[in-house]
Coordinates of N, CA and C in Angstrom, one line a residue:
X28 N 22.5 -78.2 -0.8 CA 23.5 -78.5 0.2 C 23.4 -77.6 1.4
X29 N 23.7 -78.2 2.5 CA 23.6 -77.4 3.7 C 25.0 -76.7 3.9
X30 N 24.9 -75.7 4.7 CA 26.1 -74.9 5.0 C 27.0 -75.7 5.9
X31 N 28.3 -75.5 5.8 CA 29.3 -76.1 6.6 C 29.1 -75.6 8.1
X32 N 29.6 -76.4 9.0 CA 29.5 -76.0 10.4 C 30.1 -74.7 10.7
X33 N 31.2 -74.4 10.0 CA 31.9 -73.1 10.3 C 31.3 -71.9 9.6
X34 N 30.3 -72.2 8.6 CA 29.8 -71.0 7.9 C 28.6 -70.4 8.6
X35 N 27.8 -71.3 9.3 CA 26.6 -70.8 9.9 C 26.9 -69.7 11.0
X36 N 26.2 -68.6 10.8 CA 26.3 -67.5 11.8 C 27.5 -66.7 11.6
X37 N 28.3 -67.0 10.5 CA 29.5 -66.2 10.3 C 29.1 -64.8 9.8
X38 N 29.7 -63.8 10.3 CA 29.5 -62.4 9.8 C 30.7 -61.9 9.0
X39 N 30.4 -61.6 7.8 CA 31.5 -61.1 6.9 C 32.0 -59.7 7.4
X40 N 33.2 -59.6 7.6 CA 33.8 -58.3 8.1 C 34.0 -57.4 6.9
X41 N 33.8 -56.1 7.1 CA 34.0 -55.1 6.1 C 35.5 -54.8 6.0
X42 N 36.1 -55.0 4.8 CA 37.6 -54.8 4.8 C 38.0 -53.3 5.1
X43 N 37.0 -52.3 5.0 CA 37.4 -50.9 5.2 C 37.1 -50.5 6.7
X44 N 36.7 -51.4 7.5 CA 36.5 -51.0 8.9 C 35.9 -52.2 9.7
X45 N 35.6 -51.9 10.9 CA 35.0 -53.0 11.8 C 33.5 -53.1 11.7
X46 N 32.9 -52.5 10.7 CA 31.4 -52.6 10.6 C 31.0 -53.9 10.0
X47 N 30.1 -54.6 10.5 CA 29.6 -55.9 9.9 C 28.7 -55.6 8.7
X48 N 28.7 -56.5 7.8 CA 28.0 -56.3 6.5 C 26.5 -56.0 6.6
X49 N 25.7 -56.4 7.7 CA 24.3 -56.1 7.7 C 24.1 -54.6 7.8
X50 N 25.1 -53.8 8.1 CA 25.0 -52.3 8.3 C 25.6 -51.6 7.1
X51 N 25.1 -50.5 6.7 CA 25.7 -49.8 5.6 C 27.2 -49.3 5.9
X52 N 28.0 -49.5 4.8 CA 29.3 -49.1 4.9 C 29.4 -47.5 5.0
X53 N 30.2 -47.0 5.9 CA 30.3 -45.5 6.0 C 31.0 -45.0 4.8
X54 N 30.6 -43.8 4.4 CA 31.3 -43.2 3.2 C 32.8 -42.9 3.6
X55 N 33.6 -43.1 2.6 CA 35.1 -42.8 2.8 C 35.3 -41.3 2.9
X56 N 36.4 -40.8 3.5 CA 36.6 -39.4 3.6 C 36.6 -38.7 2.3
X57 N 37.1 -39.4 1.2 CA 37.1 -38.8 -0.1 C 35.6 -38.6 -0.6
X58 N 34.7 -39.5 -0.3 CA 33.3 -39.3 -0.7 C 32.7 -38.2 0.1
X59 N 33.0 -38.2 1.4 CA 32.4 -37.1 2.2 C 32.8 -35.7 1.7
X60 N 34.1 -35.6 1.3 CA 34.5 -34.3 0.7 C 33.7 -33.9 -0.5
X61 N 33.4 -34.9 -1.4 CA 32.7 -34.7 -2.6 C 31.2 -34.3 -2.3
X62 N 30.7 -34.9 -1.2 CA 29.3 -34.5 -0.8 C 29.2 -33.1 -0.3
X63 N 30.2 -32.7 0.5 CA 30.2 -31.4 1.0 C 30.4 -30.3 -0.1
X64 N 31.2 -30.7 -1.1 CA 31.5 -29.7 -2.1 C 30.3 -29.4 -3.0
X65 N 29.3 -30.4 -3.0 CA 28.1 -30.1 -3.9 C 26.9 -29.6 -3.1
X66 N 27.0 -29.5 -1.8 CA 26.0 -29.0 -1.0 C 25.8 -27.5 -1.3
X67 N 24.5 -27.1 -1.4 CA 24.2 -25.7 -1.7 C 24.3 -24.9 -0.4
X68 N 25.1 -23.8 -0.5 CA 25.2 -22.9 0.6 C 24.0 -21.9 0.5
X69 N 23.4 -21.6 1.7 CA 22.3 -20.7 1.7 C 22.7 -19.3 1.1
X70 N 21.7 -18.9 0.3 CA 21.9 -17.6 -0.4 C 21.5 -16.4 0.4
X71 N 22.4 -15.5 0.7 CA 22.0 -14.3 1.5 C 21.0 -13.4 0.7
X72 N 19.9 -13.1 1.4 CA 18.9 -12.3 0.8 C 18.8 -11.0 1.6
X73 N 19.0 -9.8 0.9 CA 18.9 -8.6 1.6 C 17.6 -8.3 2.1
X74 N 17.5 -8.2 3.4 CA 16.2 -8.0 4.1 C 15.8 -6.5 4.0
X75 N 14.5 -6.3 3.7 CA 14.0 -4.9 3.6 C 13.8 -4.4 5.0
X76 N 14.0 -3.1 5.2 CA 13.9 -2.5 6.5 C 12.5 -2.7 7.1
X77 N 12.3 -3.0 8.4 CA 11.0 -3.2 9.0 C 10.2 -1.9 9.0
X78 N 8.9 -2.0 8.9 CA 8.1 -0.8 8.9 C 7.9 -0.2 10.3
X79 N 7.7 1.1 10.3 CA 7.3 1.8 11.5 C 5.8 1.9 11.5
X80 N 5.2 1.4 12.6 CA 3.7 1.5 12.7 C 3.4 2.9 13.2
X81 N 2.5 3.6 12.5 CA 2.1 5.0 12.8 C 0.6 5.1 13.0
X82 N 0.2 5.4 14.2 CA -1.3 5.5 14.5 C -1.6 7.0 14.7
X83 N -2.8 7.4 14.2 CA -3.3 8.7 14.4 C -4.7 8.5 15.2
X84 N -4.8 9.1 16.4 CA -6.0 9.0 17.1 C -6.6 10.4 17.3
X85 N -7.7 10.5 18.2 CA -8.5 11.6 18.2 C -8.1 12.8 19.1
X86 N -6.9 12.8 19.5 CA -6.5 14.0 20.4 C -6.1 15.2 19.4
X87 N -6.3 16.4 19.9 CA -6.0 17.5 19.1 C -4.5 17.5 18.8
X88 N -4.1 17.9 17.6 CA -2.7 17.8 17.2 C -2.5 17.2 15.8
X89 N -3.5 17.3 15.0 CA -3.5 16.8 13.6 C -2.3 17.3 12.8
X90 N -1.9 18.6 12.9 CA -0.7 19.0 12.2 C 0.6 18.2 12.5
X91 N 0.7 17.8 13.7 CA 1.9 16.9 14.0 C 1.8 15.6 13.2
X92 N 0.6 15.0 13.1 CA 0.5 13.7 12.4 C 0.7 13.9 10.9
X93 N 0.2 15.0 10.3 CA 0.4 15.2 8.9 C 1.8 15.5 8.6
X94 N 2.5 16.3 9.4 CA 3.9 16.6 9.1 C 4.8 15.3 9.3
X95 N 4.5 14.5 10.3 CA 5.3 13.3 10.5 C 5.1 12.4 9.4
X96 N 3.9 12.2 8.9 CA 3.6 11.3 7.8 C 4.3 11.8 6.5
X97 N 4.3 13.1 6.3 CA 5.0 13.7 5.2 C 6.5 13.4 5.2
X98 N 7.1 13.5 6.4 CA 8.5 13.2 6.5 C 8.8 11.8 6.2
X99 N 8.0 10.9 6.8 CA 8.2 9.4 6.6 C 8.1 9.1 5.1
X100 N 7.1 9.6 4.5 CA 6.8 9.3 3.1 C 8.0 9.9 2.2
X101 N 8.3 11.1 2.4 CA 9.4 11.8 1.6 C 10.7 11.1 1.8
X102 N 11.0 10.6 2.9 CA 12.3 9.9 3.2 C 12.2 8.4 3.0
X103 N 11.1 8.0 2.4 CA 10.9 6.6 2.0 C 11.1 5.6 3.2
X104 N 10.6 6.0 4.3 CA 10.6 5.1 5.5 C 9.4 4.2 5.4
X105 N 9.6 2.8 5.4 CA 8.4 2.0 5.3 C 7.5 2.2 6.5
X106 N 6.2 2.5 6.2 CA 5.3 3.0 7.2 C 4.0 2.2 7.1
X107 N 3.5 1.7 8.3 CA 2.1 1.1 8.3 C 1.2 2.1 9.0
X108 N 0.3 2.7 8.3 CA -0.6 3.7 8.8 C -1.9 3.2 9.3
X109 N -2.2 3.6 10.6 CA -3.5 3.2 11.2 C -4.2 4.5 11.7
X110 N -5.4 4.8 11.2 CA -6.1 6.0 11.7 C -7.4 5.5 12.3
X111 N -7.7 6.0 13.5 CA -8.9 5.6 14.2 C -10.1 6.5 13.6
X112 N -11.3 6.1 13.9 CA -12.5 6.9 13.5 C -12.4 8.3 14.0
X113 N -12.0 8.4 15.3 CA -11.8 9.8 15.9 C -10.6 10.5 15.3
X114 N -9.6 9.7 14.8 CA -8.5 10.3 14.1 C -8.9 11.0 12.8
X115 N -9.8 10.3 12.1 CA -10.3 10.9 10.9 C -11.1 12.2 11.1
X116 N -11.9 12.2 12.2 CA -12.6 13.4 12.5 C -11.6 14.5 12.9
X117 N -10.6 14.2 13.6 CA -9.6 15.1 14.0 C -8.9 15.8 12.7
X118 N -8.5 14.9 11.8 CA -7.9 15.4 10.5 C -8.9 16.3 9.8
X119 N -10.1 15.9 9.8 CA -11.1 16.8 9.1 C -11.3 18.1 9.7
X120 N -11.4 18.2 11.1 CA -11.7 19.4 11.7 C -10.5 20.3 11.8
X121 N -9.3 19.8 12.0 CA -8.1 20.6 12.2 C -7.3 20.9 10.9
X122 N -7.5 20.0 9.9 CA -6.7 20.2 8.7 C -7.5 20.1 7.4
X123 N -8.8 19.9 7.5 CA -9.7 19.8 6.4 C -9.5 18.5 5.5
X124 N -8.9 17.5 6.1 CA -8.6 16.2 5.4 C -9.7 15.2 5.8
X125 N -10.5 14.8 4.8 CA -11.6 14.0 5.2 C -11.5 12.6 4.6
X126 N -10.5 12.3 3.8 CA -10.4 10.9 3.3 C -8.9 10.7 3.0
X127 N -8.6 9.4 2.7 CA -7.2 8.9 2.5 C -6.6 9.6 1.3
X128 N -7.3 9.9 0.2 CA -6.8 10.5 -0.9 C -6.3 11.9 -0.6
X129 N -7.1 12.6 0.2 CA -6.7 14.0 0.7 C -5.5 14.0 1.6
X130 N -5.4 12.9 2.4 CA -4.2 12.8 3.3 C -3.0 12.5 2.5
X131 N -3.1 11.7 1.5 CA -2.0 11.4 0.6 C -1.5 12.6 -0.1
X132 N -2.4 13.4 -0.6 CA -2.0 14.7 -1.3 C -1.4 15.6 -0.3
X133 N -1.9 15.7 0.9 CA -1.3 16.7 1.9 C 0.1 16.3 2.4
X134 N 0.4 15.0 2.2 CA 1.7 14.5 2.7 C 2.7 14.3 1.5
X135 N 2.5 14.9 0.4 CA 3.4 14.8 -0.7 C 3.0 14.0 -1.9
X136 N 2.0 13.2 -1.8 CA 1.5 12.4 -2.9 C 2.2 11.1 -3.2
X137 N 3.4 10.8 -2.6 CA 4.1 9.6 -2.9 C 4.0 8.7 -1.6
X138 N 3.1 7.7 -1.8 CA 2.9 6.7 -0.7 C 3.4 5.4 -1.1
X139 N 4.5 5.3 -1.8 CA 5.1 4.0 -2.3 C 5.6 3.2 -1.1
X140 N 5.9 3.9 0.0 CA 6.4 3.2 1.2 C 5.4 3.2 2.3
X141 N 4.1 3.7 2.0 CA 3.1 3.7 3.1 C 2.0 2.7 2.8
X142 N 1.6 2.0 3.8 CA 0.5 1.0 3.6 C -0.5 1.3 4.7
X143 N -1.7 1.4 4.4 CA -2.7 1.8 5.4 C -3.5 0.5 5.8
X144 N -4.0 0.5 7.0 CA -4.8 -0.5 7.6 C -6.1 0.0 8.2
X145 N -7.1 -0.8 8.2 CA -8.4 -0.4 8.9 C -8.3 -0.7 10.4
X146 N -8.6 0.3 11.2 CA -8.4 0.2 12.6 C -9.3 -0.9 13.2
X147 N -10.4 -1.3 12.5 CA -11.3 -2.3 13.0 C -10.8 -3.7 12.7
X148 N -9.8 -3.9 11.9 CA -9.2 -5.2 11.5 C -8.2 -5.6 12.5
X149 N -8.6 -6.2 13.6 CA -7.7 -6.7 14.6 C -6.9 -7.9 14.3
X150 N -7.1 -8.5 13.1 CA -6.3 -9.6 12.6 C -5.3 -9.2 11.6
X151 N -5.1 -7.9 11.4 CA -4.1 -7.4 10.4 C -2.7 -7.7 10.9
X152 N -1.7 -7.5 10.0 CA -0.4 -7.8 10.4 C 0.2 -7.0 11.6
X153 N -0.2 -5.8 11.8 CA 0.4 -5.1 13.0 C -0.1 -5.7 14.3
X154 N -1.1 -6.6 14.3 CA -1.6 -7.2 15.5 C -0.8 -8.4 15.9
X155 N 0.2 -8.8 15.1 CA 1.0 -10.0 15.4 C 2.4 -9.7 15.8
X156 N 2.8 -10.3 16.9 CA 4.2 -10.1 17.3 C 5.2 -10.8 16.5
X157 N 4.8 -11.8 15.6 CA 5.7 -12.5 14.8 C 6.2 -11.6 13.6
X158 N 5.5 -10.5 13.4 CA 5.8 -9.6 12.3 C 6.8 -8.6 12.8
X159 N 8.0 -8.5 12.2 CA 9.0 -7.6 12.6 C 8.6 -6.1 12.3
X160 N 8.8 -5.2 13.2 CA 8.5 -3.8 12.9 C 9.6 -3.0 13.6
X161 N 9.8 -1.7 13.2 CA 10.8 -0.8 13.8 C 10.3 -0.4 15.1
X162 N 9.0 -0.4 15.4 CA 8.4 0.1 16.6 C 7.1 0.7 16.2
X163 N 6.6 1.6 17.1 CA 5.3 2.2 16.8 C 5.2 3.6 17.5
X164 N 4.5 4.5 16.8 CA 4.3 5.8 17.3 C 2.8 6.1 17.2
X165 N 2.2 6.7 18.3 CA 0.9 7.1 18.3 C 0.9 8.6 18.4
X166 N 0.6 9.3 17.3 CA 0.7 10.8 17.3 C -0.5 11.4 16.4
X167 N -1.3 12.2 17.0 CA -1.4 12.4 18.5 C -2.1 11.2 19.2
X168 N -1.8 11.1 20.5 CA -2.4 10.0 21.3 C -3.4 10.5 22.2
X169 N -4.7 10.1 22.0 CA -5.7 10.6 22.9 C -5.6 10.0 24.3
X170 N -6.2 10.5 25.3 CA -6.2 10.0 26.6 C -6.9 8.6 26.7
X171 N -7.9 8.5 25.9 CA -8.6 7.2 25.8 C -7.7 6.1 25.3
X172 N -7.0 6.4 24.2 CA -6.0 5.4 23.6 C -4.9 5.1 24.6
X173 N -4.4 6.2 25.2 CA -3.3 6.0 26.2 C -3.8 5.1 27.3
X174 N -5.0 5.3 27.8 CA -5.5 4.5 28.9 C -5.6 3.0 28.5
X175 N -6.1 2.8 27.2 CA -6.3 1.4 26.7 C -5.0 0.7 26.6
X176 N -3.9 1.5 26.1 CA -2.6 0.9 26.0 C -2.0 0.6 27.4
X177 N -2.2 1.5 28.3 CA -1.6 1.3 29.6 C -2.2 0.1 30.3
X178 N -3.5 -0.2 30.0 CA -4.2 -1.3 30.7 C -4.4 -2.5 29.8
X179 N -3.9 -2.5 28.6 CA -3.9 -3.7 27.7 C -5.3 -4.1 27.3
X180 N -6.2 -3.2 27.0 CA -7.5 -3.7 26.6 C -7.6 -4.1 25.2
X181 N -6.8 -3.6 24.3 CA -6.7 -4.0 22.9 C -8.0 -4.2 22.2
X182 N -8.8 -3.1 22.2 CA -10.1 -3.1 21.6 C -10.1 -2.9 20.1
X183 N -9.0 -2.3 19.6 CA -8.9 -2.0 18.2 C -7.6 -2.4 17.7
X184 N -7.3 -2.3 16.4 CA -6.0 -2.6 15.8 C -4.9 -1.8 16.4
X185 N -5.2 -0.5 16.5 CA -4.2 0.4 17.1 C -3.8 0.0 18.5
X186 N -4.8 -0.3 19.3 CA -4.5 -0.7 20.7 C -3.8 -2.0 20.8
X187 N -4.2 -3.0 19.9 CA -3.5 -4.3 19.8 C -2.1 -4.1 19.3
X188 N -1.9 -3.3 18.3 CA -0.5 -3.1 17.8 C 0.4 -2.5 18.9
X189 N -0.2 -1.6 19.7 CA 0.6 -1.0 20.7 C 0.9 -2.1 21.8
X190 N 0.0 -2.9 22.1 CA 0.1 -4.0 23.1 C 1.2 -4.9 22.6
X191 N 1.2 -5.2 21.3 CA 2.2 -6.1 20.7 C 3.6 -5.5 20.8
X192 N 3.7 -4.2 20.5 CA 4.9 -3.5 20.5 C 5.6 -3.5 21.9
X193 N 4.7 -3.4 23.0 CA 5.3 -3.5 24.3 C 5.7 -4.9 24.7
X194 N 4.9 -5.9 24.3 CA 5.3 -7.2 24.7 C 6.5 -7.8 24.0
X195 N 6.7 -7.3 22.8 CA 7.9 -7.7 22.0 C 9.1 -6.8 22.4
X196 N 9.0 -5.9 23.3 CA 10.1 -5.0 23.8 C 10.6 -4.1 22.7
X197 N 9.7 -3.7 21.8 CA 10.0 -2.7 20.8 C 9.7 -1.3 21.2
X198 N 10.2 -0.3 20.5 CA 10.0 1.1 21.0 C 8.6 1.5 20.6
X199 N 7.9 2.1 21.7 CA 6.6 2.6 21.5 C 6.6 4.1 22.0
X200 N 6.3 5.0 21.1 CA 6.3 6.4 21.4 C 4.9 6.9 21.4
X201 N 4.4 7.5 22.6 CA 3.1 8.0 22.7 C 3.2 9.5 22.8
X202 N 2.4 10.2 21.9 CA 2.5 11.7 21.8 C 1.1 12.3 22.3
X203 N 0.9 12.4 23.6 CA -0.3 13.0 24.1 C -0.3 14.5 23.9
X204 N -1.5 15.1 23.8 CA -1.7 16.6 23.7 C -2.9 16.9 24.5
X205 N -2.7 17.0 25.8 CA -3.8 17.3 26.7 C -3.3 18.2 27.8
X206 N -4.2 19.2 28.2 CA -3.8 20.1 29.3 C -5.1 20.7 29.9
X207 N -5.2 20.8 31.2 CA -4.3 20.2 32.2 C -4.5 18.7 32.2
X208 N -3.6 18.1 33.0 CA -3.7 16.6 33.2 C -4.3 16.2 34.5
X209 N -5.3 15.4 34.5 CA -5.9 14.9 35.7 C -5.0 13.8 36.3
X210 N -5.3 13.4 37.5 CA -4.5 12.4 38.2 C -4.7 11.1 37.4
X211 N -5.9 10.8 36.9 CA -6.1 9.6 36.0 C -5.1 9.6 34.9
X212 N -5.0 10.8 34.2 CA -4.1 10.8 33.0 C -2.7 10.5 33.5
X213 N -2.3 11.2 34.6 CA -0.9 11.0 35.0 C -0.6 9.5 35.4
X214 N -1.6 8.9 36.1 CA -1.4 7.5 36.5 C -1.3 6.6 35.2
X215 N -2.1 6.9 34.2 CA -2.1 6.1 33.0 C -0.7 6.3 32.3
X216 N -0.2 7.5 32.3 CA 1.1 7.7 31.6 C 2.2 7.0 32.4
X217 N 2.1 7.0 33.7 CA 3.1 6.3 34.5 C 3.0 4.8 34.2
X218 N 1.8 4.2 34.1 CA 1.6 2.8 33.9 C 2.2 2.5 32.5
X219 N 2.0 3.3 31.5 CA 2.5 3.1 30.1 C 4.0 3.2 30.2
X220 N 4.6 4.1 30.9 CA 6.0 4.3 30.9 C 6.6 3.1 31.7
X221 N 6.0 2.6 32.7 CA 6.5 1.5 33.5 C 6.5 0.2 32.6
X222 N 5.5 0.1 31.6 CA 5.5 -1.0 30.7 C 6.5 -0.9 29.6
X223 N 7.1 0.2 29.5 CA 8.2 0.4 28.4 C 7.9 1.4 27.4
X224 N 6.8 2.1 27.4 CA 6.5 3.2 26.5 C 7.3 4.4 26.7
X225 N 7.5 5.2 25.7 CA 8.1 6.6 25.9 C 7.0 7.6 25.7
X226 N 6.7 8.3 26.7 CA 5.6 9.4 26.7 C 6.3 10.7 26.3
X227 N 6.0 11.1 25.1 CA 6.6 12.3 24.5 C 5.5 13.4 24.3
X228 N 5.2 14.2 25.3 CA 4.1 15.2 25.1 C 4.3 16.1 24.0
X229 N 3.3 16.6 23.3 CA 3.4 17.5 22.3 C 3.6 18.9 22.9
X230 N 4.8 19.1 23.5 CA 5.1 20.4 24.1 C 6.4 20.9 23.5
X231 N 6.3 21.7 22.5 CA 7.5 22.2 21.8 C 8.3 23.2 22.6
X232 N 9.6 23.2 22.4 CA 10.5 24.2 23.0 C 10.6 25.5 22.2
X233 N 11.2 26.5 22.9 CA 11.3 27.8 22.2 C 12.7 28.3 22.1
X234 N 13.7 27.5 22.6 CA 15.1 28.0 22.5 C 15.6 28.2 21.1
X235 N 14.9 27.6 20.1 CA 15.4 27.8 18.7 C 14.7 29.1 18.1
X236 N 13.9 29.8 19.0 CA 13.3 31.0 18.6 C 12.4 30.8 17.3
X237 N 11.3 30.0 17.4 CA 10.5 29.8 16.3 C 9.8 31.0 15.8
X238 N 9.6 31.2 14.5 CA 9.0 32.3 13.9 C 7.6 32.0 13.4
X239 N 7.2 30.7 13.4 CA 5.9 30.4 12.9 C 5.5 29.0 13.5
X240 N 4.2 28.7 13.3 CA 3.6 27.5 13.9 C 4.3 26.2 13.4
X241 N 4.7 26.3 12.1 CA 5.3 25.1 11.5 C 6.6 24.7 12.1
X242 N 7.3 25.7 12.6 CA 8.6 25.4 13.3 C 8.3 24.7 14.7
X243 N 7.2 25.0 15.3 CA 6.8 24.4 16.6 C 6.4 22.9 16.3
X244 N 5.7 22.7 15.2 CA 5.3 21.4 14.8 C 6.6 20.5 14.5
X245 N 7.5 21.1 13.8 CA 8.7 20.4 13.4 C 9.6 20.0 14.6
X246 N 9.5 20.8 15.7 CA 10.2 20.5 16.9 C 9.8 19.2 17.4
X247 N 8.5 18.9 17.5 CA 8.0 17.7 18.0 C 8.3 16.5 17.1
X248 N 8.0 16.8 15.8 CA 8.3 15.7 14.8 C 9.8 15.3 14.8
X249 N 10.7 16.3 15.0 CA 12.1 15.9 15.1 C 12.4 15.0 16.2
X250 N 11.8 15.3 17.4 CA 12.0 14.5 18.6 C 11.5 13.0 18.3
X251 N 10.4 12.9 17.6 CA 9.8 11.6 17.3 C 10.7 10.8 16.5
X252 N 11.1 11.4 15.3 CA 12.0 10.6 14.4 C 13.3 10.3 15.0
X253 N 13.8 11.2 15.9 CA 15.1 10.9 16.6 C 15.0 9.6 17.4
X254 N 13.9 9.4 18.1 CA 13.8 8.2 18.9 C 13.8 6.9 18.1
X255 N 13.5 7.0 16.8 CA 13.6 5.8 16.0 C 14.9 5.7 15.2
X256 N 15.8 6.6 15.4 CA 17.1 6.6 14.7 C 17.0 6.9 13.3
X257 N 16.0 7.7 12.9 CA 15.8 8.0 11.4 C 16.6 9.3 11.1
X258 N 17.3 9.2 9.9 CA 18.2 10.3 9.5 C 17.3 11.4 8.8
X259 N 16.5 12.1 9.6 CA 15.7 13.2 9.2 C 16.0 14.4 10.0
X260 N 16.4 15.5 9.4 CA 16.7 16.7 10.1 C 15.8 17.8 9.7
X261 N 15.1 18.3 10.7 CA 14.1 19.4 10.5 C 14.4 20.7 11.2
X262 N 15.1 20.5 12.4 CA 15.3 21.7 13.2 C 16.8 21.8 13.6
X263 N 17.2 23.0 14.0 CA 18.6 23.2 14.4 C 18.7 22.6 15.8
X264 N 19.8 21.9 16.0 CA 20.1 21.2 17.2 C 20.6 22.2 18.3
X265 N 20.4 21.9 19.5 CA 20.9 22.8 20.6 C 22.4 22.7 20.6
X266 N 23.1 23.8 20.6 CA 24.6 23.8 20.6 C 25.2 24.4 21.9
X267 N 24.4 24.7 22.8 CA 24.9 25.1 24.1 C 25.1 26.7 24.1

């Protein structure tokens, strides 16, 4: 039987609203409330603190590096350690530290928060800006490393990590130990500072009346950790 004249083309109306039957009926407010009640809420996950990238290069000043690493390890500050080839030579000549095991022993023996990287691996995590870090310190920082950072050559993992730290607007502390300074050195320091780096020369103060070399070393290490907001106290503060 054919359809009646009035039936052809007729669209059945939804009794719950103005929607025609070819379209899905919208859920009622009661159903929507039920759907919302069973939706999983995102679970908050406690984020681990970002690591501090710590590079040791070939400028004189190995005791600063060893003491800084000791403090970071002892206070369980997550640390990514990068040592250049000249940095290892420096550690050997100034501190008698020739390998990673000896460096670990000299800095307290507990490296549960320290992770080391090969400076030749430019594809390692410190080379990526998508990886969150607290910032980076180069201590000591050779004039060659400082020049490479100032001009963005990124020939090694250390230089690339510093480049990333600058471009991501994170804190980069450079600790040069050179004297006297040539005009080339000064211009490179200016370029690094203009790019956002903090140039912190290894020039300890004497107002605290140091009695030994270790107190001079601690003066510089204290200034470094202060710049990263770390709760480490090594020296007496100036009280006026």
